[in-house]
Amino acid sequence: MSPIDKHHTSAQQNDFDAIIIGAGFAGMYMLHKLRGQGLRVRVYERGDDVGGTWYWNRYPGARCDLESMDYSYSFDDDLQQDWDWQEKYGTQPELLKYASHVADRFKLRSDIVFKTKIRSARYNKEAQAWTITTDQGDAVSTTHLILATGNLSTPQLPKIKGVESFSGRRLHTGAWPHDPVSFKGRRVGIIGTGSSAIQAIPIIADQAEHLTVFQRTANFSIPARHGPLSKADSKAYKARYTEHRATAKETPFGIAKYKTPTRSCWDVDDTERQNIYEKAWAEGGQALLFAFTDLLTDSKANETAAEFVRERIRKAVNDPAVAELLCPKDHPIGTKRLCLDSSYYETYNRGNVSLIDVKNTPISHIEADAVVVGHDRYEIDDLVLATGYDAMTGVARDMDIVGEGGMDLARLWAGGPQTYLGLMVANFPNMYMITGPQSPGVKSQMILSIEHHVELIAAIIKKAQIPGSATVRVEQDAQDGWVEHNNAVADSTLYTEAASWYMGSNIPGKAQVFMPYVGGVKRYRAYCDEVINDGWRGLKFSA
Ligand code: NAP
C-alpha cells in the first residue's frame, strides 16, 4: 500500500486540520490565525527559515518598494507599536529580521517544517482529505490545504542558449547566496532591467571593475526618495495607526496616502499638470500614478506622465544615446510594475558601466566566459540574472495539484488562471490561495491583501467546522462570473497593452492572460463583503 493509499483509508482521521505551504508573511499569519481557532496546523517551507520573498531575494540593494510603516502586519496592535523600522523602505535584511521577530513572538517555528518542498497535493473525495507528499518522502493528510506560496517565487532562467555552460559565478536575484557576494575587481554582466536589476545595478556598479547591463525592455523608474525613518515620524504615524490602516482599505492600492484620484488629467492645463507631476516626482514612490483618474485608462493621458518621466531620464543621463535607450517607449507607464530606484539612471554616467541593447539584436548565446550579442562578445567573470519569475501561476506548474475528478490545476490553468475571488478554485474543495491570481495581491500593498485573505480563509474554515458543512466547494457559475469580471476590468484599462509578467508574457509558451485583479482594493473588499453578507455566495458547504 502506498503512503497515499494508506492515508486515504483513514477518513475523519486526517493528520492535520490544515496544511499551509509557505512560511512567508502569508503562511505565518495563516498559521497564527488557525492555531487561534484551535486547529491542528502544519506549515511546509522549502527554505531553512521564515520570510518567503525576503528570505530568497538577498541581492545587493534589495528592499521593498512600499514604505515600511505600511508594508507590515496590522493584525496585532502591540506588534505594530513595538517594532521600530529603521528606514523609510525596509531593506531585505530588516524585513527578514522582522519576519523572524514575528515567528519568535508568536512561537510559530514549532509548527513549521523547513527545508521541505511539496511535490504533490491530491484530493480524495471519499476520505474528504488532501494528501500531500514532500521531497523528503513524507505523505500527510489534511482537511484544508492553503497555498501561501507567493506570486513571485518561481525564478526563471532565461531561455538563452548556453546559459548553463557559463563557468563563472551565475547568480539569480531571486535565489541569491546567503554568504556575502563581493564584486570587487570583477567584470560583471547583468541580464534584465526590471525592479530587481534597477535596485542591484547602482550597488554592483559601485563595486565592480566593469558592469555590462543587457537591456531588452527599458522600464520606467521613479526615485524612491529613500532615507532613514526618524523616531518622530515613526511615533506620529503609530499614534494614528488604526486610522491609517482603516483608510488604506478605502484606497485602490491599499496605501492610505494614495487616495482614489478625483480629477482627470484633462481637468487641468499643461502648467498645472506639469506642477502636479513635479510634486509627485519630488515626493517619490508610486505617487505619480495616483495623480489623475485616467492615467491607466486613457493612452493620451498616460503619455503625458510617460513623457514627463522620459524627460527626467534625459536630464539624468549625460550621453544622449544612452538616455534614449533608457527611455521606455513600448508600453504605457504603470502597466508594468513601476520601479523605484536610488540613482539608477545616474549610474549610466559612470565610466565602468555599459548599456547593451538586446532588443534589436538579442543575446545569441552565452559561453563559459562571455555573453554574445550578434558579432560582439562581452567577457565577464560573473553573470547576474535579474530575469524574473514564472509569476502567479508558476507554483501550480511546479507542483502536482490534483482536485476532484482528477482535475489537474496546471492543466486547468494552461489557458490562464480560473479562480473565485483569487481565493479558491472550482473542483478543488477545501483548497485556498492567499493572494492568488485574480485577486488584487500584487497590485496592492501585499501585506494588507494577505491579511484580508487570511481572515476570509479563517472565516470559511470556521463555517466548515459547523457539523454538516465540512466540505467547501466553489460553484462553477460563480467562478466563471469572477473570471469574466476580472478580464472585463483588465480590458477596460491599458494594462493589457504591456508585455509583462502580469500577462504571462515573460514566459515563452505561457498563456497571455492578464492575471491580477485591477479593480482596486476598495472595490474588491466591497465585493467580498457582499459575498459574505449573501451567505458566502458562490461557495457550497456540504457534509
Ligand atoms: P521582471 O520585472 O520580470 O524583469 C525581468 C527582466 O529580465 C526584464 O527586464 C526582462 O526583459 C529581462 N529578461 C528576461 N529574459 C530575458 C532574455 N532572455 N533576454 C534579455 N532580457 C531578459 O523581474 P524582477 O525585476 O525580478 O521583478 C519582478 C517583480 O518582483 C517586480 O515587478 C516587482 O513586483 C517585484 N519586485 C519588487 C521589488 C521591490 O519591492 N522593490 C524588487 C524586486 C522585484 P523584458 O521586460 O523584455 O521581458
Coordinates of C-alpha atoms and ligand atoms in Angstrom, one line a residue:
M1 CA 0.0 0.0 0.0
S2 CA 1.5 3.4 -1.0
P3 CA 1.7 6.1 1.6
I4 CA -1.1 7.9 -0.3
D5 CA -3.5 4.9 -0.2
K6 CA -2.7 4.4 3.5
H7 CA -3.8 7.9 4.3
H8 CA -6.9 7.7 2.2
T9 CA -8.3 4.8 4.2
S10 CA -8.4 6.8 7.4
A11 CA -11.4 9.1 6.8
Q12 CA -12.1 11.6 9.5
Q13 CA -8.6 10.9 10.9
N14 CA -6.6 13.3 8.9
D15 CA -3.1 14.1 10.2
F16 CA -3.9 17.8 10.3
D17 CA -6.9 20.1 10.1
A18 CA -4.9 22.4 7.9
I19 CA -1.6 22.3 5.9
I20 CA -0.1 25.6 4.8
I21 CA 2.5 25.6 2.0
G22 CA 5.0 28.5 2.5
A23 CA 6.2 30.4 5.6
G24 CA 6.4 33.9 4.2
F25 CA 4.2 36.7 5.5
A26 CA 1.1 34.9 4.2
G27 CA 1.9 31.5 5.7
M28 CA 3.0 32.9 9.1
Y29 CA -0.2 34.8 9.7
M30 CA -2.4 32.0 8.4
L31 CA -0.7 29.6 10.9
H32 CA -1.2 32.1 13.8
K33 CA -4.8 32.6 12.9
L34 CA -5.8 29.0 12.5
R35 CA -3.9 27.9 15.7
G36 CA -6.0 30.6 17.4
Q37 CA -9.1 28.8 16.1
G38 CA -7.9 25.6 17.8
L39 CA -6.9 23.8 14.6
R40 CA -4.0 21.3 14.2
V41 CA -1.9 23.0 11.6
R42 CA 1.4 22.3 9.9
V43 CA 3.4 24.6 7.6
Y44 CA 5.9 23.3 5.0
E45 CA 8.6 25.7 3.8
R46 CA 11.4 24.9 1.3
G47 CA 13.8 27.5 2.8
D48 CA 15.5 26.9 6.1
D49 CA 13.7 29.8 7.8
V50 CA 10.7 32.1 7.6
G51 CA 10.4 35.2 5.4
G52 CA 9.5 34.0 1.9
T53 CA 10.4 36.7 -0.7
W54 CA 12.7 38.3 1.8
Y55 CA 14.4 35.0 2.6
W56 CA 15.3 34.4 -1.1
N57 CA 15.9 37.9 -2.5
R58 CA 19.2 38.7 -0.9
Y59 CA 20.7 40.5 -4.0
P60 CA 22.5 43.8 -3.4
G61 CA 20.1 46.7 -2.9
A62 CA 17.0 44.5 -2.3
R63 CA 14.4 46.5 -0.4
C64 CA 10.6 46.9 -0.5
D65 CA 9.1 49.4 -2.9
L66 CA 6.4 50.3 -0.3
E67 CA 7.1 52.2 2.9
S68 CA 7.8 50.0 6.0
M69 CA 5.1 51.7 8.1
D70 CA 2.6 50.5 5.6
Y71 CA 4.2 47.2 4.5
S72 CA 3.9 45.4 7.8
Y73 CA 1.3 43.4 9.7
S74 CA -1.6 45.3 11.2
F75 CA -3.3 42.3 12.9
D76 CA -1.7 42.8 16.3
D77 CA -1.5 46.4 17.6
D78 CA 1.2 45.5 20.1
L79 CA 3.4 44.2 17.3
Q80 CA 3.0 47.3 15.1
Q81 CA 3.6 49.6 18.1
D82 CA 6.6 47.7 19.4
W83 CA 8.5 47.2 16.2
D84 CA 10.7 50.1 15.1
W85 CA 11.6 50.4 11.4
Q86 CA 14.9 52.0 10.8
E87 CA 14.5 53.2 7.2
K88 CA 11.6 54.6 5.1
Y89 CA 11.7 51.5 2.8
G90 CA 12.5 48.2 4.5
T91 CA 15.8 46.6 3.4
Q92 CA 15.8 42.9 2.8
P93 CA 17.9 42.3 6.0
E94 CA 15.5 44.4 8.0
L95 CA 12.4 42.7 6.6
L96 CA 13.9 39.3 7.2
K97 CA 14.6 40.3 10.8
Y98 CA 11.0 41.5 11.2
A99 CA 9.8 38.1 9.8
S100 CA 12.0 36.3 12.3
H101 CA 10.8 38.5 15.2
V102 CA 7.1 37.7 14.3
A103 CA 8.0 34.0 14.2
D104 CA 9.6 34.3 17.7
R105 CA 6.9 36.5 19.1
F106 CA 4.1 34.1 18.2
K107 CA 6.2 30.9 18.6
L108 CA 5.5 29.9 15.0
R109 CA 8.5 27.8 14.2
S110 CA 7.4 24.8 16.2
D111 CA 4.7 24.1 13.6
I112 CA 6.8 24.8 10.5
V113 CA 8.8 22.0 8.8
F114 CA 11.7 23.7 7.0
K115 CA 13.8 22.6 4.1
T116 CA 10.9 20.6 2.7
K117 CA 9.4 21.1 -0.7
I118 CA 5.9 19.9 -1.6
R119 CA 5.9 17.5 -4.6
S120 CA 2.1 16.9 -4.9
A121 CA -1.3 17.5 -3.4
R122 CA -4.2 15.2 -4.2
Y123 CA -7.8 15.4 -3.1
N124 CA -9.7 12.2 -2.2
K125 CA -13.5 12.6 -2.2
E126 CA -14.2 9.5 -0.1
A127 CA -11.7 10.4 2.6
Q128 CA -12.5 14.1 2.4
A129 CA -8.8 14.7 2.6
W130 CA -5.9 16.2 0.7
T131 CA -2.8 14.1 0.7
I132 CA 0.4 16.0 0.5
T133 CA 3.8 14.4 -0.5
T134 CA 7.1 16.0 0.1
D135 CA 10.6 15.8 -1.3
Q136 CA 11.6 14.2 2.0
G137 CA 9.4 11.2 1.2
D138 CA 6.6 12.1 3.7
A139 CA 2.9 11.8 3.0
V140 CA 0.4 13.5 5.3
S141 CA -3.3 14.1 5.1
T142 CA -5.2 17.3 5.8
T143 CA -8.8 18.6 5.7
H144 CA -7.9 22.0 4.5
L145 CA -5.0 23.0 2.2
I146 CA -3.7 26.5 1.9
L147 CA -1.3 27.7 -0.7
A148 CA 0.7 30.6 0.8
T149 CA 3.3 30.2 -1.9
G150 CA 3.6 33.8 -3.1
N151 CA 3.3 35.2 -6.6
L152 CA 6.9 35.7 -7.4
S153 CA 8.6 32.6 -6.1
T154 CA 9.5 30.5 -9.2
P155 CA 12.7 32.2 -10.5
Q156 CA 13.2 31.9 -14.2
L157 CA 16.5 31.2 -16.0
P158 CA 16.3 33.0 -19.4
K159 CA 15.9 30.7 -22.4
I160 CA 19.2 31.6 -23.8
K161 CA 21.5 29.0 -25.5
G162 CA 24.5 28.2 -23.3
V163 CA 23.2 29.8 -20.1
E164 CA 24.0 26.6 -18.3
S165 CA 27.6 26.5 -19.6
F166 CA 28.7 29.8 -18.0
S167 CA 31.6 28.8 -15.9
G168 CA 31.9 31.9 -13.7
R169 CA 29.5 32.7 -10.8
R170 CA 25.9 32.6 -12.1
L171 CA 23.5 34.4 -9.7
H172 CA 19.7 34.7 -9.9
T173 CA 18.4 37.7 -7.9
G174 CA 15.5 35.5 -6.6
A175 CA 17.8 32.7 -5.3
W176 CA 20.8 34.7 -4.1
P177 CA 23.5 33.0 -2.0
H178 CA 23.3 33.5 1.8
D179 CA 27.0 34.4 2.1
P180 CA 28.0 37.9 1.0
V181 CA 28.9 38.2 -2.6
S182 CA 31.6 40.8 -3.5
F183 CA 32.0 42.1 -7.0
K184 CA 35.3 43.9 -6.2
G185 CA 37.6 43.8 -9.2
R186 CA 35.2 41.7 -11.2
R187 CA 33.7 42.1 -14.7
V188 CA 30.0 41.6 -14.2
G189 CA 27.2 41.1 -16.7
I190 CA 23.6 41.6 -15.7
I191 CA 20.6 40.4 -17.8
G192 CA 17.4 42.2 -17.1
T193 CA 16.3 45.7 -16.2
G194 CA 13.2 45.1 -14.1
S195 CA 12.7 46.1 -10.4
S196 CA 15.3 43.7 -9.1
A197 CA 18.0 44.8 -11.6
I198 CA 17.2 48.5 -11.1
Q199 CA 17.9 48.1 -7.3
A200 CA 21.0 46.0 -7.8
I201 CA 22.7 47.9 -10.7
P202 CA 23.9 51.0 -8.8
I203 CA 25.4 48.9 -6.0
I204 CA 27.1 46.4 -8.2
A205 CA 28.4 49.2 -10.3
D206 CA 30.0 50.7 -7.2
Q207 CA 32.0 47.5 -6.5
A208 CA 32.7 46.0 -9.9
E209 CA 35.6 46.7 -12.2
H210 CA 33.1 46.9 -15.0
L211 CA 29.4 46.3 -15.2
T212 CA 27.7 45.5 -18.5
V213 CA 23.9 45.8 -18.5
F214 CA 22.0 43.8 -21.1
Q215 CA 18.6 45.5 -21.6
R216 CA 15.8 44.1 -23.6
T217 CA 13.0 46.4 -22.4
A218 CA 13.6 49.8 -20.8
N219 CA 11.5 50.3 -17.7
F220 CA 10.0 53.4 -16.1
S221 CA 11.6 54.1 -12.7
I222 CA 10.9 56.8 -10.1
P223 CA 13.2 58.0 -7.3
A224 CA 12.3 56.2 -4.1
R225 CA 13.5 59.2 -2.1
H226 CA 14.7 56.7 0.4
G227 CA 16.2 57.6 3.7
P228 CA 16.3 56.9 7.4
L229 CA 12.9 56.9 9.2
S230 CA 13.1 59.4 12.1
K231 CA 11.8 58.4 15.5
A232 CA 9.5 61.4 15.5
D233 CA 7.9 60.4 12.1
S234 CA 7.5 56.8 13.2
K235 CA 5.9 57.9 16.5
A236 CA 3.5 60.3 14.8
Y237 CA 2.4 57.5 12.4
K238 CA 2.0 55.0 15.1
A239 CA -0.2 57.4 17.1
R240 CA -2.7 57.2 14.2
Y241 CA -2.0 53.6 13.1
T242 CA -5.6 52.4 13.4
E243 CA -6.8 55.3 11.3
H244 CA -4.1 54.8 8.6
R245 CA -4.8 51.1 8.4
A246 CA -8.6 51.7 8.0
T247 CA -8.0 54.5 5.4
A248 CA -5.8 52.1 3.4
K249 CA -8.7 49.7 2.9
E250 CA -10.6 52.5 1.2
T251 CA -8.0 53.2 -1.5
P252 CA -7.2 51.5 -4.8
F253 CA -3.7 50.3 -3.8
G254 CA -4.2 49.7 -0.1
I255 CA -1.9 52.6 1.0
A256 CA -3.5 55.3 3.0
K257 CA -1.7 58.2 1.3
Y258 CA -2.5 57.1 -2.3
K259 CA -6.2 58.1 -2.2
T260 CA -8.6 57.4 -5.1
P261 CA -7.8 60.2 -7.6
T262 CA -10.7 62.6 -8.3
R263 CA -9.5 64.6 -11.3
S264 CA -8.9 63.7 -15.0
C265 CA -5.6 64.6 -16.5
W266 CA -7.6 66.9 -18.8
D267 CA -9.2 68.8 -16.0
V268 CA -6.1 70.8 -15.6
D269 CA -4.0 72.9 -18.0
D270 CA -0.4 71.9 -19.1
T271 CA 1.3 74.0 -16.5
E272 CA -0.8 72.7 -13.6
R273 CA -0.3 69.1 -14.8
Q274 CA 3.4 69.6 -15.0
N275 CA 3.4 71.0 -11.5
I276 CA 1.5 68.0 -10.2
Y277 CA 4.0 65.6 -11.8
E278 CA 6.9 67.6 -10.4
K279 CA 5.4 67.4 -7.0
A280 CA 4.9 63.6 -7.3
W281 CA 8.5 63.2 -8.6
A282 CA 9.8 65.2 -5.7
E283 CA 7.8 63.0 -3.3
G284 CA 9.0 59.8 -5.0
G285 CA 7.4 56.4 -4.7
Q286 CA 4.2 55.5 -6.6
A287 CA 2.5 58.9 -6.1
L288 CA 2.8 59.8 -9.8
L289 CA 0.4 57.0 -10.8
F290 CA -2.3 58.3 -8.4
A291 CA -2.2 61.9 -9.8
F292 CA -5.2 61.5 -12.1
T293 CA -8.2 59.2 -12.6
D294 CA -7.3 58.3 -16.2
L295 CA -3.6 57.6 -16.3
L296 CA -4.2 53.9 -16.6
T297 CA -7.3 54.0 -18.9
D298 CA -6.6 56.8 -21.4
S299 CA -3.5 56.4 -23.7
K300 CA -3.1 60.1 -24.2
A301 CA -3.4 60.9 -20.5
N302 CA -0.8 58.2 -19.8
E303 CA 1.5 59.6 -22.4
T304 CA 1.7 63.0 -20.5
A305 CA 3.1 61.2 -17.4
A306 CA 5.3 58.9 -19.5
E307 CA 6.9 61.8 -21.4
F308 CA 7.4 63.6 -18.1
V309 CA 9.5 60.7 -16.8
R310 CA 11.4 60.3 -20.1
E311 CA 12.4 64.0 -19.8
R312 CA 13.7 63.3 -16.3
I313 CA 15.8 60.3 -17.7
R314 CA 17.2 62.6 -20.5
K315 CA 18.2 65.1 -17.8
A316 CA 19.8 62.5 -15.6
V317 CA 21.9 60.7 -18.2
N318 CA 24.8 62.5 -19.8
D319 CA 25.1 60.5 -23.1
P320 CA 22.0 61.3 -25.2
A321 CA 22.2 57.9 -27.0
V322 CA 22.3 56.0 -23.7
A323 CA 19.5 58.2 -22.3
E324 CA 17.3 57.5 -25.3
L325 CA 17.9 53.7 -24.9
L326 CA 16.8 54.0 -21.3
C327 CA 13.6 55.8 -22.2
P328 CA 10.7 53.3 -22.3
K329 CA 8.6 53.7 -25.5
D330 CA 6.9 50.4 -25.9
H331 CA 4.4 50.3 -23.0
P332 CA 2.3 52.8 -21.1
I333 CA 3.7 54.0 -17.8
G334 CA 2.4 51.9 -14.9
T335 CA 1.3 48.9 -17.0
K336 CA 4.4 47.1 -15.9
R337 CA 5.3 47.4 -12.2
L338 CA 6.6 50.9 -11.7
C339 CA 10.2 50.6 -10.4
L340 CA 11.6 52.7 -7.6
D341 CA 15.3 53.4 -7.5
S342 CA 18.1 55.2 -5.8
S343 CA 20.3 56.8 -8.5
Y344 CA 19.6 54.2 -11.2
Y345 CA 19.7 56.4 -14.2
E346 CA 22.8 58.4 -12.9
T347 CA 24.7 55.1 -12.7
Y348 CA 25.0 55.1 -16.5
N349 CA 27.2 58.2 -16.2
R350 CA 29.9 56.1 -14.6
G351 CA 32.9 55.1 -16.7
N352 CA 32.7 51.5 -15.6
V353 CA 29.1 50.8 -16.8
S354 CA 27.9 50.0 -20.3
L355 CA 24.4 49.5 -21.6
I356 CA 23.8 47.0 -24.3
D357 CA 20.6 46.9 -26.2
V358 CA 19.5 43.3 -26.7
K359 CA 16.0 44.2 -28.1
N360 CA 17.1 44.8 -31.6
T361 CA 19.9 42.2 -31.5
P362 CA 19.1 39.6 -28.9
I363 CA 21.7 37.7 -26.9
S364 CA 22.6 34.9 -29.3
H365 CA 24.2 32.7 -26.7
I366 CA 26.3 32.5 -23.6
E367 CA 29.7 31.0 -23.4
A368 CA 31.8 29.8 -20.5
D369 CA 33.2 33.4 -20.0
A370 CA 31.1 35.7 -22.2
V371 CA 27.7 36.9 -23.3
V372 CA 27.5 37.0 -27.1
V373 CA 25.2 39.6 -28.8
G374 CA 25.4 39.4 -32.6
H375 CA 29.1 39.8 -33.5
D376 CA 30.0 41.2 -30.1
R377 CA 31.4 39.2 -27.3
Y378 CA 31.3 40.6 -23.8
E379 CA 33.8 38.8 -21.5
I380 CA 32.6 38.6 -17.9
D381 CA 33.6 36.9 -14.6
D382 CA 30.1 37.0 -13.0
L383 CA 26.6 36.7 -14.6
V384 CA 23.7 38.2 -12.7
L385 CA 20.3 37.0 -13.9
A386 CA 17.6 39.5 -12.9
T387 CA 15.3 37.7 -15.3
G388 CA 12.2 37.4 -13.1
Y389 CA 9.7 34.7 -12.3
D390 CA 7.1 32.4 -13.6
A391 CA 4.7 34.7 -11.8
M392 CA 1.3 34.0 -10.1
T393 CA 0.7 30.5 -11.6
G394 CA 4.3 29.2 -11.6
V395 CA 3.7 27.3 -8.4
A396 CA 0.8 25.4 -9.9
R397 CA 3.0 24.4 -12.7
D398 CA 5.8 23.4 -10.3
M399 CA 3.6 21.3 -8.0
D400 CA 1.3 18.4 -9.0
I401 CA -2.0 19.6 -7.6
V402 CA -5.0 17.4 -8.4
G403 CA -8.5 18.1 -7.3
E404 CA -11.9 16.3 -7.7
G405 CA -12.4 14.1 -10.7
G406 CA -8.6 14.0 -11.4
M407 CA -8.7 17.7 -12.3
D408 CA -5.1 18.9 -12.6
L409 CA -4.5 22.6 -11.6
A410 CA -1.7 23.2 -14.1
R411 CA -3.8 21.8 -16.9
L412 CA -6.9 23.7 -15.9
W413 CA -4.9 26.9 -15.9
A414 CA -3.0 26.2 -19.1
G415 CA -5.2 28.8 -20.8
G416 CA -4.9 31.3 -17.9
P417 CA -5.9 31.1 -14.2
Q418 CA -9.5 30.5 -13.3
T419 CA -10.4 31.2 -9.7
Y420 CA -13.2 32.5 -7.5
L421 CA -12.0 35.8 -6.0
G422 CA -8.4 34.6 -6.4
L423 CA -9.2 32.6 -3.2
M424 CA -10.5 29.2 -4.3
V425 CA -10.9 27.1 -7.4
A426 CA -13.9 25.0 -8.5
N427 CA -13.2 21.3 -8.2
F428 CA -10.5 21.9 -5.6
P429 CA -12.6 21.6 -2.4
N430 CA -11.1 23.0 0.8
M431 CA -8.1 24.4 -1.1
Y432 CA -7.4 28.1 -0.6
M433 CA -4.9 30.5 -2.1
I434 CA -3.6 33.6 -0.3
T435 CA -3.4 36.4 -2.8
G436 CA -4.0 34.0 -5.7
P437 CA -4.4 35.1 -9.3
Q438 CA -7.5 37.3 -10.0
S439 CA -7.2 39.0 -6.6
P440 CA -5.6 42.4 -6.0
G441 CA -2.5 41.0 -4.2
V442 CA 0.4 42.1 -6.5
K443 CA -1.5 45.2 -7.4
S444 CA -1.8 46.3 -3.8
Q445 CA 0.1 46.7 -0.6
M446 CA 0.7 43.0 -0.3
I447 CA 0.5 42.5 3.5
L448 CA -2.8 44.3 3.6
S449 CA -4.1 41.9 0.9
I450 CA -2.5 38.9 2.7
E451 CA -4.3 39.8 5.9
H452 CA -7.6 40.1 4.1
H453 CA -7.3 36.7 2.5
V454 CA -6.1 35.0 5.7
E455 CA -9.1 36.4 7.5
L456 CA -11.5 35.3 4.8
I457 CA -10.0 31.8 4.7
A458 CA -10.1 31.6 8.5
A459 CA -13.8 32.5 8.4
I460 CA -14.6 30.0 5.7
I461 CA -12.9 27.3 7.7
K462 CA -14.7 28.3 10.9
K463 CA -18.0 27.9 9.0
A464 CA -16.8 24.5 7.6
Q465 CA -16.4 23.3 11.3
I466 CA -20.2 23.5 11.8
P467 CA -21.5 19.9 11.6
G468 CA -22.6 19.1 8.1
S469 CA -20.5 21.8 6.4
A470 CA -17.1 20.2 6.3
T471 CA -16.6 20.4 2.6
V472 CA -16.3 23.7 0.8
R473 CA -16.7 23.9 -2.9
V474 CA -16.8 26.8 -5.4
E475 CA -19.8 26.9 -7.7
Q476 CA -18.7 26.8 -11.3
D477 CA -21.0 29.7 -12.3
A478 CA -19.7 31.9 -9.5
Q479 CA -16.1 31.2 -10.7
D480 CA -17.0 31.8 -14.4
G481 CA -18.6 35.1 -13.4
W482 CA -15.5 36.2 -11.4
V483 CA -13.1 35.3 -14.3
E484 CA -15.3 37.3 -16.7
H485 CA -15.4 40.3 -14.3
N486 CA -11.6 40.1 -13.8
N487 CA -11.0 40.1 -17.5
A488 CA -13.5 42.9 -18.2
V489 CA -11.9 45.1 -15.6
A490 CA -8.4 44.5 -17.1
D491 CA -9.7 45.1 -20.6
S492 CA -11.1 48.5 -19.6
T493 CA -7.5 49.6 -18.7
L494 CA -4.2 50.0 -20.5
Y495 CA -2.6 47.1 -18.5
T496 CA -3.2 44.6 -21.3
E497 CA -1.1 46.7 -23.7
A498 CA 2.2 45.8 -22.0
A499 CA 4.1 42.5 -22.4
S500 CA 4.5 42.0 -18.6
W501 CA 4.7 39.2 -16.1
Y502 CA 1.1 40.3 -15.2
M503 CA 0.2 39.0 -18.6
G504 CA 2.5 35.9 -18.6
S505 CA 4.4 37.4 -21.5
N506 CA 7.8 36.8 -19.9
I507 CA 7.5 33.0 -20.1
P508 CA 7.8 31.5 -23.5
G509 CA 4.7 29.4 -24.3
K510 CA 2.6 30.7 -21.3
A511 CA -1.0 31.8 -22.0
Q512 CA -1.2 35.6 -22.4
V513 CA -3.9 36.4 -19.9
F514 CA -4.0 39.3 -17.5
M515 CA -3.8 37.7 -14.1
P516 CA -4.2 40.2 -11.2
Y517 CA -7.4 41.9 -10.3
V518 CA -7.0 45.6 -11.1
G519 CA -10.4 46.9 -9.8
G520 CA -8.5 48.0 -6.7
V521 CA -8.5 47.1 -3.1
K522 CA -11.6 49.1 -2.1
R523 CA -13.8 47.6 -4.8
Y524 CA -12.5 44.1 -4.2
R525 CA -13.1 44.3 -0.4
A526 CA -16.7 45.6 -1.1
Y527 CA -17.3 42.7 -3.4
C528 CA -16.1 40.2 -0.8
D529 CA -18.2 41.8 1.9
E530 CA -21.3 41.4 -0.4
V531 CA -20.4 37.7 -0.9
I532 CA -20.2 37.2 2.8
N533 CA -23.4 39.1 3.5
D534 CA -25.1 37.0 0.9
G535 CA -24.3 33.8 2.9
W536 CA -20.9 33.2 1.1
R537 CA -22.5 33.5 -2.3
G538 CA -20.6 31.2 -4.7
L539 CA -19.5 28.7 -2.1
K540 CA -21.3 25.5 -1.2
F541 CA -20.8 24.0 2.2
S542 CA -21.8 20.3 2.5
A543 CA -21.2 17.3 4.7
Ligands
NAP1 P1 11.0 41.3 -14.1 O1 10.3 42.5 -13.8 O2 10.2 40.2 -14.8 O3 12.2 41.7 -15.0 C1 12.9 40.7 -15.7 C2 13.9 41.3 -16.6 O4 14.7 40.3 -17.3 C3 13.2 42.2 -17.7 O5 13.9 43.3 -18.0 C4 13.2 41.2 -18.9 O6 13.1 41.8 -20.1 C5 14.6 40.6 -18.7 N1 14.8 39.3 -19.4 C6 14.1 38.1 -19.2 N2 14.5 37.2 -20.1 C7 15.4 37.8 -20.9 C8 16.2 37.4 -22.0 N3 16.1 36.1 -22.5 N4 17.0 38.3 -22.6 C9 17.1 39.6 -22.2 N5 16.4 40.0 -21.1 C10 15.6 39.2 -20.5 O7 11.7 40.6 -12.8 P2 12.2 41.3 -11.5 O8 13.0 42.5 -11.8 O9 12.8 40.3 -10.7 O10 10.8 41.9 -10.8 C11 9.7 41.0 -10.7 C12 8.7 41.7 -9.8 O11 9.1 41.5 -8.5 C13 8.6 43.2 -9.9 O12 7.8 43.6 -11.0 C14 8.0 43.5 -8.5 O13 6.6 43.3 -8.5 C15 8.7 42.5 -7.7 N6 9.9 43.2 -7.1 C16 9.7 44.1 -6.2 C17 10.8 44.8 -5.6 C18 10.6 45.8 -4.6 O14 9.6 45.7 -3.8 N7 11.3 46.9 -4.7 C19 12.1 44.5 -6.1 C20 12.3 43.5 -7.0 C21 11.2 42.8 -7.5 P3 11.6 42.0 -20.8 O15 11.0 43.1 -20.0 O16 11.9 42.4 -22.2 O17 10.9 40.7 -20.7

